[in-house]
């Protein structure tokens, strides 16, 4: 089968199209003919050999896919050949075929494009659980979203507005802020214009109730300073580097600083996790929430898709079209 393969650790350009053996179908698994796969920042880190759970090359990167089930193991009864499904895993999505546990794939609602389904899972699940399972967002609260033009950021803006929060979007370009505005953000701040601390203080004189930070780096401290007494700061990732936060701010403000990893919730908060998963699936099936796809690439151009995400150029989600090689847009 055709796939995008990482043969050694390095920059996105190390990933090349290749013919590789089809994945072996094991007990409890399904094989999916991949229509589309979405790019996430951890994919870039895995290719670079910088992710906390490394995968030794050679491997097929890609952690999020959607397509049609081609085969099921003999012990699988919950999924049938011909079902349209989406799923996630560590690697293997940037290929014509992918295998996954039958327990981890989700039906794609009728009428939903498979590229939209591929782009939905990781970003919206991360944003939803960060807001509801961890931060406890409520109607009328002030929410600050860093990296508001990215996949998780735009999902957080959309879901925060849906929850009744007033959203301040912080992003790195007018184009990203326009996308956040289209999702309902009320206050728009371009942090590259300088003075994020002053801008947040002017926009939120009484302080933020919740800050969602998938960026880290130099943005984390001024965002933390914007949190009111007793507010919540949720760290989701470090696309701009790991920050060093002065703990005196946490003490003086009584701020709740929480780290968030999606995979941990199912283990440590299984009941709350599944309840919120069901709510999010219902919103998606009803068409209430949808990902913003900012760019599409062919399977042969997977390296360019990874580079787009690595350089922070993506607005919303970046998708690799696997079975529709002529449908590329940016």
C-alpha positions as YAML, in Angstrom:
chain: A
units: angstrom
residues:
- id: 1
  name: UNK
  ca: [0.00, 0.00, 0.00]
- id: 2
  name: UNK
  ca: [1.02, 3.64, -0.38]
- id: 3
  name: UNK
  ca: [1.93, 5.51, 2.77]
- id: 4
  name: UNK
  ca: [3.96, 8.41, 4.08]
- id: 5
  name: UNK
  ca: [6.95, 6.89, 5.86]
- id: 6
  name: UNK
  ca: [9.42, 8.24, 8.42]
- id: 7
  name: UNK
  ca: [12.68, 6.30, 7.98]
- id: 8
  name: UNK
  ca: [14.77, 8.35, 10.44]
- id: 9
  name: UNK
  ca: [14.17, 11.10, 12.99]
- id: 10
  name: UNK
  ca: [14.32, 14.59, 11.57]
- id: 11
  name: UNK
  ca: [12.34, 17.54, 10.22]
- id: 12
  name: UNK
  ca: [9.00, 17.05, 8.42]
- id: 13
  name: UNK
  ca: [10.83, 16.77, 5.10]
- id: 14
  name: UNK
  ca: [12.27, 13.42, 6.20]
- id: 15
  name: UNK
  ca: [8.82, 11.91, 5.58]
- id: 16
  name: UNK
  ca: [8.48, 10.48, 2.06]
- id: 17
  name: UNK
  ca: [5.80, 8.63, 0.12]
- id: 18
  name: UNK
  ca: [6.60, 4.93, -0.15]
- id: 19
  name: UNK
  ca: [5.16, 1.48, -0.82]
- id: 20
  name: UNK
  ca: [4.98, -0.37, 2.49]
- id: 21
  name: UNK
  ca: [3.37, -3.65, 3.64]
- id: 22
  name: UNK
  ca: [-0.28, -3.37, 4.65]
- id: 23
  name: UNK
  ca: [-0.79, -3.48, 8.42]
- id: 24
  name: UNK
  ca: [-1.59, -6.90, 9.86]
- id: 25
  name: UNK
  ca: [-5.09, -7.33, 11.28]
- id: 26
  name: UNK
  ca: [-4.90, -8.72, 14.82]
- id: 27
  name: UNK
  ca: [-7.56, -9.96, 17.24]
- id: 28
  name: UNK
  ca: [-9.97, -7.25, 18.33]
- id: 29
  name: UNK
  ca: [-9.03, -4.97, 15.45]
- id: 30
  name: UNK
  ca: [-10.56, -3.52, 12.31]
- id: 31
  name: UNK
  ca: [-8.83, -2.54, 9.08]
- id: 32
  name: UNK
  ca: [-9.91, 0.81, 7.63]
- id: 33
  name: UNK
  ca: [-9.48, 2.11, 4.10]
- id: 34
  name: UNK
  ca: [-8.35, 5.61, 4.99]
- id: 35
  name: UNK
  ca: [-10.03, 8.49, 3.18]
- id: 36
  name: UNK
  ca: [-8.45, 11.32, 5.17]
- id: 37
  name: UNK
  ca: [-6.05, 11.80, 8.07]
- id: 38
  name: UNK
  ca: [-5.56, 14.93, 10.17]
- id: 39
  name: UNK
  ca: [-2.22, 16.36, 11.28]
- id: 40
  name: UNK
  ca: [-1.56, 17.07, 14.95]
- id: 41
  name: UNK
  ca: [1.47, 18.70, 16.54]
- id: 42
  name: UNK
  ca: [2.54, 15.45, 18.28]
- id: 43
  name: UNK
  ca: [2.94, 13.95, 14.78]
- id: 44
  name: UNK
  ca: [5.67, 16.54, 14.16]
- id: 45
  name: UNK
  ca: [7.32, 15.68, 17.48]
- id: 46
  name: UNK
  ca: [7.21, 11.94, 16.76]
- id: 47
  name: UNK
  ca: [8.92, 12.46, 13.39]
- id: 48
  name: UNK
  ca: [11.57, 14.59, 15.11]
- id: 49
  name: UNK
  ca: [12.10, 11.99, 17.85]
- id: 50
  name: UNK
  ca: [11.06, 14.55, 20.48]
- id: 51
  name: UNK
  ca: [7.77, 13.11, 21.70]
- id: 52
  name: UNK
  ca: [7.58, 11.77, 25.28]
- id: 53
  name: UNK
  ca: [6.55, 8.35, 23.94]
- id: 54
  name: UNK
  ca: [8.96, 7.78, 21.04]
- id: 55
  name: UNK
  ca: [8.38, 5.39, 18.14]
- id: 56
  name: UNK
  ca: [11.45, 3.90, 16.50]
- id: 57
  name: UNK
  ca: [11.78, 4.43, 12.72]
- id: 58
  name: UNK
  ca: [10.78, 3.27, 10.26]
- id: 59
  name: UNK
  ca: [7.11, 4.02, 10.90]
- id: 60
  name: UNK
  ca: [4.09, 5.57, 9.23]
- id: 61
  name: UNK
  ca: [3.18, 8.74, 11.15]
- id: 62
  name: UNK
  ca: [-0.33, 10.07, 11.63]
- id: 63
  name: UNK
  ca: [-2.57, 9.72, 14.66]
- id: 64
  name: UNK
  ca: [-6.07, 10.62, 13.43]
- id: 65
  name: UNK
  ca: [-8.00, 9.14, 10.51]
- id: 66
  name: UNK
  ca: [-11.42, 8.48, 8.99]
- id: 67
  name: UNK
  ca: [-12.49, 6.00, 6.35]
- id: 68
  name: UNK
  ca: [-14.47, 2.85, 5.58]
- id: 69
  name: UNK
  ca: [-14.01, -0.50, 7.33]
- id: 70
  name: UNK
  ca: [-12.59, -3.09, 4.95]
- id: 71
  name: UNK
  ca: [-12.13, -6.04, 7.31]
- id: 72
  name: UNK
  ca: [-12.78, -7.04, 10.91]
- id: 73
  name: UNK
  ca: [-11.13, -9.69, 13.07]
- id: 74
  name: UNK
  ca: [-13.13, -12.84, 13.78]
- id: 75
  name: UNK
  ca: [-13.84, -11.77, 17.37]
- id: 76
  name: UNK
  ca: [-15.20, -8.31, 16.44]
- id: 77
  name: UNK
  ca: [-18.98, -7.91, 16.44]
- id: 78
  name: UNK
  ca: [-19.46, -4.22, 17.18]
- id: 79
  name: UNK
  ca: [-18.14, -2.99, 13.82]
- id: 80
  name: UNK
  ca: [-19.03, -4.25, 10.34]
- id: 81
  name: UNK
  ca: [-17.40, -4.10, 6.94]
- id: 82
  name: UNK
  ca: [-18.63, -0.99, 5.14]
- id: 83
  name: UNK
  ca: [-19.06, 1.12, 8.28]
- id: 84
  name: UNK
  ca: [-17.79, 4.70, 8.06]
- id: 85
  name: UNK
  ca: [-15.61, 5.28, 11.10]
- id: 86
  name: UNK
  ca: [-13.01, 7.62, 12.57]
- id: 87
  name: UNK
  ca: [-10.30, 6.78, 15.05]
- id: 88
  name: UNK
  ca: [-7.02, 7.74, 16.66]
- id: 89
  name: UNK
  ca: [-3.76, 6.04, 17.52]
- id: 90
  name: UNK
  ca: [-0.10, 6.82, 18.00]
- id: 91
  name: UNK
  ca: [0.92, 6.24, 14.36]
- id: 92
  name: UNK
  ca: [-0.23, 4.72, 11.07]
- id: 93
  name: UNK
  ca: [-2.84, 7.19, 9.79]
- id: 94
  name: UNK
  ca: [-0.97, 8.63, 6.79]
- id: 95
  name: UNK
  ca: [-1.57, 5.53, 4.68]
- id: 96
  name: UNK
  ca: [-4.12, 3.89, 2.43]
- id: 97
  name: UNK
  ca: [-4.96, 1.40, 5.19]
- id: 98
  name: UNK
  ca: [-4.85, 1.60, 8.98]
- id: 99
  name: UNK
  ca: [-5.71, -0.86, 11.74]
- id: 100
  name: UNK
  ca: [-7.19, 0.03, 15.10]
- id: 101
  name: UNK
  ca: [-8.91, -1.60, 18.02]
- id: 102
  name: UNK
  ca: [-12.63, -1.96, 17.35]
- id: 103
  name: UNK
  ca: [-13.23, -0.36, 20.76]
- id: 104
  name: UNK
  ca: [-11.50, 2.87, 19.72]
- id: 105
  name: UNK
  ca: [-13.22, 3.62, 16.41]
- id: 106
  name: UNK
  ca: [-16.38, 5.74, 16.31]
- id: 107
  name: UNK
  ca: [-19.15, 5.76, 13.70]
- id: 108
  name: UNK
  ca: [-19.17, 8.80, 11.43]
- id: 109
  name: UNK
  ca: [-22.66, 10.39, 11.27]
- id: 110
  name: UNK
  ca: [-24.48, 10.17, 7.96]
- id: 111
  name: UNK
  ca: [-23.82, 13.13, 5.71]
- id: 112
  name: UNK
  ca: [-20.54, 14.10, 7.39]
- id: 113
  name: UNK
  ca: [-17.53, 14.29, 5.06]
- id: 114
  name: UNK
  ca: [-14.80, 11.89, 6.15]
- id: 115
  name: UNK
  ca: [-12.21, 14.69, 6.12]
- id: 116
  name: UNK
  ca: [-14.36, 16.59, 8.62]
- id: 117
  name: UNK
  ca: [-14.63, 13.46, 10.76]
- id: 118
  name: UNK
  ca: [-10.85, 12.95, 10.65]
- id: 119
  name: UNK
  ca: [-10.27, 16.55, 11.76]
- id: 120
  name: UNK
  ca: [-12.80, 16.46, 14.58]
- id: 121
  name: UNK
  ca: [-11.61, 13.95, 17.13]
- id: 122
  name: UNK
  ca: [-8.37, 15.06, 18.76]
- id: 123
  name: UNK
  ca: [-8.88, 18.84, 18.69]
- id: 124
  name: UNK
  ca: [-12.49, 18.93, 19.82]
- id: 125
  name: UNK
  ca: [-12.07, 16.17, 22.40]
- id: 126
  name: UNK
  ca: [-9.04, 17.95, 23.84]
- id: 127
  name: UNK
  ca: [-10.85, 21.30, 23.96]
- id: 128
  name: UNK
  ca: [-14.09, 19.84, 25.33]
- id: 129
  name: UNK
  ca: [-12.47, 17.90, 28.14]
- id: 130
  name: UNK
  ca: [-10.14, 20.77, 29.01]
- id: 131
  name: UNK
  ca: [-13.12, 23.12, 29.30]
- id: 132
  name: UNK
  ca: [-15.67, 20.83, 30.93]
- id: 133
  name: UNK
  ca: [-13.91, 17.88, 32.57]
- id: 134
  name: UNK
  ca: [-10.99, 19.94, 33.93]
- id: 135
  name: UNK
  ca: [-11.76, 23.68, 33.98]
- id: 136
  name: UNK
  ca: [-15.48, 23.50, 34.70]
- id: 137
  name: UNK
  ca: [-16.35, 26.35, 32.34]
- id: 138
  name: UNK
  ca: [-19.74, 27.96, 33.01]
- id: 139
  name: UNK
  ca: [-22.03, 30.40, 31.26]
- id: 140
  name: UNK
  ca: [-21.08, 34.03, 31.78]
- id: 141
  name: UNK
  ca: [-17.43, 33.33, 32.60]
- id: 142
  name: UNK
  ca: [-14.41, 34.93, 30.93]
- id: 143
  name: UNK
  ca: [-12.34, 32.47, 28.88]
- id: 144
  name: UNK
  ca: [-8.92, 33.24, 27.37]
- id: 145
  name: UNK
  ca: [-7.74, 30.88, 24.62]
- id: 146
  name: UNK
  ca: [-4.09, 31.01, 23.60]
- id: 147
  name: UNK
  ca: [-3.21, 29.70, 20.15]
- id: 148
  name: UNK
  ca: [-6.80, 30.47, 19.19]
- id: 149
  name: UNK
  ca: [-6.13, 30.02, 15.48]
- id: 150
  name: UNK
  ca: [-4.94, 26.42, 15.75]
- id: 151
  name: UNK
  ca: [-6.96, 23.21, 15.76]
- id: 152
  name: UNK
  ca: [-7.39, 22.93, 19.53]
- id: 153
  name: UNK
  ca: [-7.63, 26.70, 19.92]
- id: 154
  name: UNK
  ca: [-10.43, 27.17, 17.41]
- id: 155
  name: UNK
  ca: [-12.27, 24.19, 18.87]
- id: 156
  name: UNK
  ca: [-11.95, 25.77, 22.33]
- id: 157
  name: UNK
  ca: [-13.31, 29.08, 21.04]
- id: 158
  name: UNK
  ca: [-16.28, 27.32, 19.44]
- id: 159
  name: UNK
  ca: [-17.02, 25.18, 22.49]
- id: 160
  name: UNK
  ca: [-16.45, 28.03, 24.95]
- id: 161
  name: UNK
  ca: [-18.97, 30.20, 23.13]
- id: 162
  name: UNK
  ca: [-21.39, 27.26, 23.04]
- id: 163
  name: UNK
  ca: [-21.01, 26.96, 26.83]
- id: 164
  name: UNK
  ca: [-21.99, 30.62, 27.21]
- id: 165
  name: UNK
  ca: [-18.54, 32.00, 28.01]
- id: 166
  name: UNK
  ca: [-17.19, 35.31, 26.73]
- id: 167
  name: UNK
  ca: [-14.08, 34.36, 24.77]
- id: 168
  name: UNK
  ca: [-10.86, 36.33, 24.35]
- id: 169
  name: UNK
  ca: [-8.85, 34.86, 21.48]
- id: 170
  name: UNK
  ca: [-5.05, 35.25, 21.43]
- id: 171
  name: UNK
  ca: [-3.33, 34.33, 18.17]
- id: 172
  name: UNK
  ca: [-0.36, 35.22, 15.98]
- id: 173
  name: UNK
  ca: [-1.96, 36.75, 12.88]
- id: 174
  name: UNK
  ca: [-5.03, 38.65, 11.66]
- id: 175
  name: UNK
  ca: [-6.01, 35.61, 9.58]
- id: 176
  name: UNK
  ca: [-6.13, 33.39, 12.65]
- id: 177
  name: UNK
  ca: [-8.01, 35.99, 14.64]
- id: 178
  name: UNK
  ca: [-10.59, 36.32, 11.87]
- id: 179
  name: UNK
  ca: [-11.16, 32.57, 12.10]
- id: 180
  name: UNK
  ca: [-11.59, 32.88, 15.88]
- id: 181
  name: UNK
  ca: [-14.02, 35.75, 15.39]
- id: 182
  name: UNK
  ca: [-16.04, 33.62, 12.99]
- id: 183
  name: UNK
  ca: [-16.32, 31.01, 15.77]
- id: 184
  name: UNK
  ca: [-17.69, 33.62, 18.18]
- id: 185
  name: UNK
  ca: [-14.68, 35.16, 19.97]
- id: 186
  name: UNK
  ca: [-15.53, 38.60, 21.35]
- id: 187
  name: UNK
  ca: [-12.04, 40.01, 22.04]
- id: 188
  name: UNK
  ca: [-9.20, 39.50, 19.55]
- id: 189
  name: UNK
  ca: [-5.53, 39.95, 20.54]
- id: 190
  name: UNK
  ca: [-2.56, 39.56, 18.18]
- id: 191
  name: UNK
  ca: [0.28, 38.73, 20.58]
- id: 192
  name: UNK
  ca: [2.92, 39.50, 17.95]
- id: 193
  name: UNK
  ca: [2.00, 43.16, 18.26]
- id: 194
  name: UNK
  ca: [3.55, 43.05, 21.74]
- id: 195
  name: UNK
  ca: [2.34, 43.73, 25.25]
- id: 196
  name: UNK
  ca: [0.13, 40.69, 25.84]
- id: 197
  name: UNK
  ca: [0.03, 41.36, 29.58]
- id: 198
  name: UNK
  ca: [-1.23, 44.92, 29.05]
- id: 199
  name: UNK
  ca: [-3.66, 43.84, 26.34]
- id: 200
  name: UNK
  ca: [-5.22, 41.20, 28.57]
- id: 201
  name: UNK
  ca: [-5.43, 43.60, 31.50]
- id: 202
  name: UNK
  ca: [-7.24, 46.15, 29.34]
- id: 203
  name: UNK
  ca: [-9.59, 43.54, 27.89]
- id: 204
  name: UNK
  ca: [-10.26, 41.80, 31.22]
- id: 205
  name: UNK
  ca: [-9.90, 44.32, 34.07]
- id: 206
  name: UNK
  ca: [-11.56, 41.90, 36.51]
- id: 207
  name: UNK
  ca: [-9.47, 38.98, 35.26]
- id: 208
  name: UNK
  ca: [-10.13, 35.74, 33.42]
- id: 209
  name: UNK
  ca: [-12.00, 32.82, 34.95]
- id: 210
  name: UNK
  ca: [-10.25, 30.26, 32.72]
- id: 211
  name: UNK
  ca: [-7.15, 30.27, 30.52]
- id: 212
  name: UNK
  ca: [-6.54, 27.42, 28.08]
- id: 213
  name: UNK
  ca: [-2.90, 27.23, 27.01]
- id: 214
  name: UNK
  ca: [-1.85, 24.86, 24.19]
- id: 215
  name: UNK
  ca: [1.12, 27.11, 23.37]
- id: 216
  name: UNK
  ca: [3.35, 27.63, 26.40]
- id: 217
  name: UNK
  ca: [6.54, 29.60, 25.79]
- id: 218
  name: UNK
  ca: [6.54, 33.34, 26.41]
- id: 219
  name: UNK
  ca: [2.73, 33.57, 26.33]
- id: 220
  name: UNK
  ca: [2.12, 31.48, 29.44]
- id: 221
  name: UNK
  ca: [3.21, 33.95, 32.14]
- id: 222
  name: UNK
  ca: [1.27, 37.02, 30.93]
- id: 223
  name: UNK
  ca: [-1.77, 34.76, 30.47]
- id: 224
  name: UNK
  ca: [-1.36, 33.42, 34.01]
- id: 225
  name: UNK
  ca: [-1.16, 37.00, 35.30]
- id: 226
  name: UNK
  ca: [-4.54, 37.71, 33.69]
- id: 227
  name: UNK
  ca: [-6.34, 35.08, 35.80]
- id: 228
  name: UNK
  ca: [-8.55, 36.41, 38.59]
- id: 229
  name: UNK
  ca: [-8.28, 35.11, 42.16]
- id: 230
  name: UNK
  ca: [-9.43, 31.49, 42.24]
- id: 231
  name: UNK
  ca: [-9.42, 31.13, 38.44]
- id: 232
  name: UNK
  ca: [-8.16, 28.16, 36.46]
- id: 233
  name: UNK
  ca: [-5.14, 27.90, 34.16]
- id: 234
  name: UNK
  ca: [-5.10, 24.72, 32.07]
- id: 235
  name: UNK
  ca: [-1.84, 23.74, 30.38]
- id: 236
  name: UNK
  ca: [-2.50, 21.61, 27.28]
- id: 237
  name: UNK
  ca: [0.82, 21.71, 25.42]
- id: 238
  name: UNK
  ca: [4.07, 23.49, 24.65]
- id: 239
  name: UNK
  ca: [4.15, 24.27, 20.94]
- id: 240
  name: UNK
  ca: [6.23, 27.39, 21.69]
- id: 241
  name: UNK
  ca: [8.39, 25.76, 24.36]
- id: 242
  name: UNK
  ca: [8.12, 24.77, 28.02]
- id: 243
  name: UNK
  ca: [7.54, 27.88, 30.19]
- id: 244
  name: UNK
  ca: [8.91, 28.61, 33.64]
- id: 245
  name: UNK
  ca: [6.08, 30.06, 35.72]
- id: 246
  name: UNK
  ca: [6.71, 31.97, 38.96]
- id: 247
  name: UNK
  ca: [4.83, 30.11, 41.68]
- id: 248
  name: UNK
  ca: [4.38, 33.30, 43.70]
- id: 249
  name: UNK
  ca: [1.70, 34.26, 41.16]
- id: 250
  name: UNK
  ca: [-0.11, 31.01, 41.84]
- id: 251
  name: UNK
  ca: [0.07, 31.63, 45.57]
- id: 252
  name: UNK
  ca: [-0.96, 35.28, 45.52]
- id: 253
  name: UNK
  ca: [-3.82, 34.76, 43.09]
- id: 254
  name: UNK
  ca: [-5.03, 31.43, 44.44]
- id: 255
  name: UNK
  ca: [-4.94, 30.15, 40.86]
- id: 256
  name: UNK
  ca: [-5.62, 26.49, 40.09]
- id: 257
  name: UNK
  ca: [-2.95, 25.39, 37.58]
- id: 258
  name: UNK
  ca: [-3.78, 22.06, 35.96]
- id: 259
  name: UNK
  ca: [-1.94, 19.95, 33.42]
- id: 260
  name: UNK
  ca: [-4.07, 18.12, 30.88]
- id: 261
  name: UNK
  ca: [-3.45, 15.03, 28.75]
- id: 262
  name: UNK
  ca: [-6.42, 13.48, 26.99]
- id: 263
  name: UNK
  ca: [-5.26, 9.90, 27.41]
- id: 264
  name: UNK
  ca: [-5.00, 10.25, 31.20]
- id: 265
  name: UNK
  ca: [-8.64, 11.16, 31.76]
- id: 266
  name: UNK
  ca: [-10.05, 7.81, 30.68]
- id: 267
  name: UNK
  ca: [-7.80, 6.15, 33.26]
- id: 268
  name: UNK
  ca: [-8.22, 8.53, 36.19]
- id: 269
  name: UNK
  ca: [-11.73, 9.96, 35.64]
- id: 270
  name: UNK
  ca: [-13.47, 7.25, 33.59]
- id: 271
  name: UNK
  ca: [-17.09, 8.09, 34.45]
- id: 272
  name: UNK
  ca: [-16.74, 11.84, 33.88]
- id: 273
  name: UNK
  ca: [-14.68, 11.20, 30.76]
- id: 274
  name: UNK
  ca: [-17.27, 8.94, 29.14]
- id: 275
  name: UNK
  ca: [-20.17, 11.23, 30.06]
- id: 276
  name: UNK
  ca: [-18.48, 14.16, 28.35]
- id: 277
  name: UNK
  ca: [-17.49, 11.98, 25.38]
- id: 278
  name: UNK
  ca: [-21.19, 11.17, 24.87]
- id: 279
  name: UNK
  ca: [-22.16, 14.84, 25.07]
- id: 280
  name: UNK
  ca: [-19.54, 15.82, 22.51]
- id: 281
  name: UNK
  ca: [-20.51, 13.01, 20.13]
- id: 282
  name: UNK
  ca: [-24.12, 14.18, 20.32]
- id: 283
  name: UNK
  ca: [-23.10, 17.75, 19.46]
- id: 284
  name: UNK
  ca: [-21.12, 16.51, 16.47]
- id: 285
  name: UNK
  ca: [-23.89, 14.23, 15.23]
- id: 286
  name: UNK
  ca: [-26.36, 17.13, 15.47]
- id: 287
  name: UNK
  ca: [-24.06, 19.39, 13.46]
- id: 288
  name: UNK
  ca: [-23.74, 21.83, 16.36]
- id: 289
  name: UNK
  ca: [-19.93, 21.70, 16.30]
- id: 290
  name: UNK
  ca: [-17.61, 21.24, 13.34]
- id: 291
  name: UNK
  ca: [-13.83, 21.60, 12.90]
- id: 292
  name: UNK
  ca: [-12.38, 24.36, 10.75]
- id: 293
  name: UNK
  ca: [-10.19, 22.81, 8.04]
- id: 294
  name: UNK
  ca: [-7.70, 25.40, 6.91]
- id: 295
  name: UNK
  ca: [-5.61, 23.33, 4.48]
- id: 296
  name: UNK
  ca: [-5.68, 20.01, 2.65]
- id: 297
  name: UNK
  ca: [-2.75, 18.09, 1.14]
- id: 298
  name: UNK
  ca: [-2.33, 14.88, -0.82]
- id: 299
  name: UNK
  ca: [-0.68, 11.82, 0.66]
- id: 300
  name: UNK
  ca: [2.39, 12.53, -1.47]
- id: 301
  name: UNK
  ca: [2.62, 15.96, 0.16]
- id: 302
  name: UNK
  ca: [2.40, 14.76, 3.77]
- id: 303
  name: UNK
  ca: [5.76, 16.38, 4.56]
- id: 304
  name: UNK
  ca: [4.35, 19.76, 3.51]
- id: 305
  name: UNK
  ca: [1.30, 19.17, 5.73]
- id: 306
  name: UNK
  ca: [3.58, 18.43, 8.69]
- id: 307
  name: UNK
  ca: [5.67, 21.52, 7.91]
- id: 308
  name: UNK
  ca: [2.53, 23.68, 7.87]
- id: 309
  name: UNK
  ca: [1.73, 22.55, 11.41]
- id: 310
  name: UNK
  ca: [5.36, 22.68, 12.60]
- id: 311
  name: UNK
  ca: [5.72, 26.31, 11.51]
- id: 312
  name: UNK
  ca: [2.45, 27.40, 13.08]
- id: 313
  name: UNK
  ca: [1.00, 28.40, 9.72]
- id: 314
  name: UNK
  ca: [-2.14, 26.30, 10.01]
- id: 315
  name: UNK
  ca: [-5.49, 27.92, 10.65]
- id: 316
  name: UNK
  ca: [-7.61, 25.26, 12.31]
- id: 317
  name: UNK
  ca: [-6.89, 21.72, 11.21]
- id: 318
  name: UNK
  ca: [-4.65, 20.43, 8.42]
- id: 319
  name: UNK
  ca: [-5.89, 17.34, 6.59]
- id: 320
  name: UNK
  ca: [-4.14, 14.80, 4.36]
- id: 321
  name: UNK
  ca: [-6.53, 13.44, 1.72]
- id: 322
  name: UNK
  ca: [-5.55, 9.84, 1.05]
- id: 323
  name: UNK
  ca: [-8.10, 8.54, -1.45]
- id: 324
  name: UNK
  ca: [-8.91, 11.84, -3.20]
- id: 325
  name: UNK
  ca: [-5.51, 12.89, -4.46]
- id: 326
  name: UNK
  ca: [-6.90, 15.66, -6.66]
- id: 327
  name: UNK
  ca: [-8.68, 17.46, -3.84]
- id: 328
  name: UNK
  ca: [-6.00, 19.71, -2.38]
- id: 329
  name: UNK
  ca: [-6.61, 23.22, -1.14]
- id: 330
  name: UNK
  ca: [-4.96, 25.72, 1.15]
...
